[in-house]
Amino acid sequence: QMCVHPPCDVPRDPNLVPQQPGGDKIDIWALAMCPYTGGLGNIMGAMELIMQQAVDEIEANGTLLPNHRLKLQVAPDPKCSTAGAIASTIQGLMSGPTKFAVIGDCCSGSCMGNRDVADVYNVPSFSPFCTSPVLSNPTNYPNLVRYSPMLGGNNEVAFD
């Protein structure tokens, strides 16, 4: 089941989450962002499933976040735009439970925008796709973690 009217909880696979003996876990929330529409198409449709699979793996591990349950609130970035990302980040961080991080976006301009908002809320951003070398400036983006190389690194790999 897809999340078509965010914010929403992404469906979980109950078979991956182990039963914890004794005590309740504390929910901790992250804001998940990518576009449903625009030049990249429906990236968030696929990313919802991938992100939830990662969350389920963390839960199944049992030692990465003991006593906590990681939950995602989806805040789509309309068409992978900077202005859309800023608006979605503000709305996502202001609504619902307190978030400890922003995961996404899929476009470098959007990452710049949501990172600026996340700085105001003092939460880190984790981006799987933003490749602009501008984002490598630790003075401007001190709390941004990217898991993809900057664009020049992608070009080197393509050339090799």
GROMACS .gro file of C-alpha atoms in nm:
model
  160
    1GLN     CA    1   0.000   0.000   0.000
    2MET     CA    2   0.149   0.331  -0.111
    3CYS     CA    3   0.144   0.653   0.088
    4VAL     CA    4  -0.045   0.892  -0.138
    5HIS     CA    5  -0.156   1.154   0.114
    6PRO     CA    6   0.145   1.230   0.338
    7PRO     CA    7   0.229   1.264   0.618
    8CYS     CA    8   0.170   0.897   0.682
    9ASP     CA    9   0.326   0.591   0.836
   10VAL     CA   10   0.484   0.360   0.578
   11PRO     CA   11   0.353   0.001   0.613
   12ARG     CA   12   0.584  -0.233   0.802
   13ASP     CA   13   0.661  -0.598   0.748
   14PRO     CA   14   0.567  -0.748   1.088
   15ASN     CA   15   0.770  -1.061   1.009
   16LEU     CA   16   1.098  -0.864   1.023
   17VAL     CA   17   1.042  -0.699   1.361
   18PRO     CA   18   1.145  -0.922   1.653
   19GLN     CA   19   0.944  -0.930   1.972
   20GLN     CA   20   1.127  -0.747   2.250
   21PRO     CA   21   1.102  -0.904   2.594
   22GLY     CA   22   0.984  -0.662   2.865
   23GLY     CA   23   0.925  -0.290   2.840
   24ASP     CA   24   0.795  -0.069   2.568
   25LYS     CA   25   1.015   0.083   2.301
   26ILE     CA   26   1.029   0.457   2.252
   27ASP     CA   27   0.930   0.580   1.906
   28ILE     CA   28   1.184   0.805   1.735
   29TRP     CA   29   1.084   0.976   1.413
   30ALA     CA   30   1.267   1.078   1.096
   31LEU     CA   31   1.130   1.287   0.811
   32ALA     CA   32   1.161   1.104   0.476
   33MET     CA   33   1.168   1.317   0.158
   34CYS     CA   34   1.173   1.257  -0.219
   35PRO     CA   35   0.942   1.363  -0.505
   36TYR     CA   36   0.632   1.178  -0.621
   37THR     CA   37   0.627   1.380  -0.946
   38GLY     CA   38   0.856   1.589  -1.162
   39GLY     CA   39   1.155   1.520  -1.384
   40LEU     CA   40   1.262   1.218  -1.182
   41GLY     CA   41   0.912   1.069  -1.178
   42ASN     CA   42   0.775   0.886  -0.875
   43ILE     CA   43   1.104   0.832  -0.689
   44MET     CA   44   0.930   0.847  -0.350
   45GLY     CA   45   0.702   0.558  -0.443
   46ALA     CA   46   1.009   0.334  -0.462
   47MET     CA   47   1.196   0.509  -0.180
   48GLU     CA   48   0.913   0.454   0.069
   49LEU     CA   49   0.956   0.080   0.029
   50ILE     CA   50   1.338   0.095   0.037
   51MET     CA   51   1.344   0.322   0.345
   52GLN     CA   52   1.094   0.104   0.530
   53GLN     CA   53   1.294  -0.206   0.444
   54ALA     CA   54   1.600  -0.038   0.598
   55VAL     CA   55   1.399   0.057   0.907
   56ASP     CA   56   1.275  -0.302   0.941
   57GLU     CA   57   1.634  -0.431   0.915
   58ILE     CA   58   1.741  -0.188   1.191
   59GLU     CA   59   1.453  -0.310   1.406
   60ALA     CA   60   1.537  -0.674   1.337
   61ASN     CA   61   1.899  -0.618   1.442
   62GLY     CA   62   1.797  -0.530   1.797
   63THR     CA   63   2.134  -0.377   1.892
   64LEU     CA   64   2.146  -0.068   1.666
   65LEU     CA   65   1.865   0.119   1.842
   66PRO     CA   66   1.792  -0.075   2.159
   67ASN     CA   67   1.478   0.040   2.339
   68HIS     CA   68   1.377   0.253   2.039
   69ARG     CA   69   1.152   0.203   1.737
   70LEU     CA   70   1.246   0.405   1.427
   71LYS     CA   71   0.945   0.550   1.243
   72LEU     CA   72   0.920   0.754   0.923
   73GLN     CA   73   0.696   1.047   0.842
   74VAL     CA   74   0.680   1.106   0.467
   75ALA     CA   75   0.698   1.465   0.340
   76PRO     CA   76   0.705   1.467  -0.040
   77ASP     CA   77   0.914   1.726  -0.221
   78PRO     CA   78   0.693   1.850  -0.505
   79LYS     CA   79   0.879   1.796  -0.833
   80CYS     CA   80   1.224   1.794  -0.671
   81SER     CA   81   1.232   2.172  -0.637
   82THR     CA   82   1.422   2.383  -0.384
   83ALA     CA   83   1.114   2.587  -0.290
   84GLY     CA   84   0.903   2.270  -0.263
   85ALA     CA   85   1.163   2.102  -0.045
   86ILE     CA   86   1.180   2.402   0.188
   87ALA     CA   87   0.800   2.410   0.226
   88SER     CA   88   0.775   2.032   0.275
   89THR     CA   89   1.059   2.028   0.529
   90ILE     CA   90   0.902   2.309   0.731
   91GLN     CA   91   0.562   2.139   0.724
   92GLY     CA   92   0.711   1.798   0.806
   93LEU     CA   93   0.925   1.918   1.096
   94MET     CA   94   0.642   2.127   1.242
   95SER     CA   95   0.372   1.857   1.219
   96GLY     CA   96   0.342   1.537   1.416
   97PRO     CA   97   0.605   1.407   1.657
   98THR     CA   98   0.949   1.566   1.695
   99LYS     CA   99   1.191   1.440   1.427
  100PHE     CA  100   1.554   1.356   1.498
  101ALA     CA  101   1.665   1.363   1.130
  102VAL     CA  102   1.570   1.435   0.769
  103ILE     CA  103   1.631   1.152   0.520
  104GLY     CA  104   1.644   1.270   0.158
  105ASP     CA  105   1.608   1.449  -0.076
  106CYS     CA  106   1.674   1.319  -0.427
  107CYS     CA  107   1.793   1.643  -0.591
  108SER     CA  108   2.087   1.862  -0.488
  109GLY     CA  109   1.884   2.185  -0.497
  110SER     CA  110   1.624   2.026  -0.274
  111CYS     CA  111   1.895   1.905  -0.036
  112MET     CA  112   2.028   2.259  -0.009
  113GLY     CA  113   1.680   2.383   0.080
  114ASN     CA  114   1.582   2.112   0.326
  115ARG     CA  115   1.927   2.127   0.485
  116ASP     CA  116   1.885   2.499   0.558
  117VAL     CA  117   1.552   2.430   0.727
  118ALA     CA  118   1.690   2.129   0.917
  119ASP     CA  119   1.969   2.353   1.052
  120VAL     CA  120   1.706   2.581   1.208
  121TYR     CA  121   1.554   2.274   1.380
  122ASN     CA  122   1.902   2.145   1.470
  123VAL     CA  123   1.856   1.803   1.307
  124PRO     CA  124   2.098   1.627   1.070
  125SER     CA  125   2.015   1.535   0.710
  126PHE     CA  126   2.105   1.207   0.541
  127SER     CA  127   2.088   1.204   0.162
  128PRO     CA  128   2.127   0.904  -0.066
  129PHE     CA  129   2.125   1.103  -0.391
  130CYS     CA  130   2.240   1.465  -0.365
  131THR     CA  131   2.565   1.492  -0.560
  132SER     CA  132   2.643   1.863  -0.600
  133PRO     CA  133   3.000   1.955  -0.498
  134VAL     CA  134   2.851   2.265  -0.330
  135LEU     CA  135   2.710   2.034  -0.061
  136SER     CA  136   3.066   1.931   0.034
  137ASN     CA  137   3.123   2.267   0.206
  138PRO     CA  138   3.122   2.181   0.580
  139THR     CA  139   3.074   2.547   0.676
  140ASN     CA  140   2.749   2.577   0.482
  141TYR     CA  141   2.630   2.217   0.533
  142PRO     CA  142   2.781   2.097   0.863
  143ASN     CA  143   2.509   1.841   0.942
  144LEU     CA  144   2.464   1.681   0.600
  145VAL     CA  145   2.565   1.320   0.547
  146ARG     CA  146   2.562   1.189   0.189
  147TYR     CA  147   2.600   0.828   0.091
  148SER     CA  148   2.672   0.902  -0.273
  149PRO     CA  149   2.990   1.059  -0.407
  150MET     CA  150   2.976   1.417  -0.528
  151LEU     CA  151   2.908   1.460  -0.898
  152GLY     CA  152   3.279   1.468  -0.990
  153GLY     CA  153   3.319   1.126  -0.827
  154ASN     CA  154   3.031   0.990  -1.033
  155ASN     CA  155   3.196   1.123  -1.348
  156GLU     CA  156   3.526   0.955  -1.258
  157VAL     CA  157   3.353   0.622  -1.208
  158ALA     CA  158   3.168   0.657  -1.539
  159PHE     CA  159   3.495   0.743  -1.715
  160ASP     CA  160   3.688   0.451  -1.563
   0.00000   0.00000   0.00000
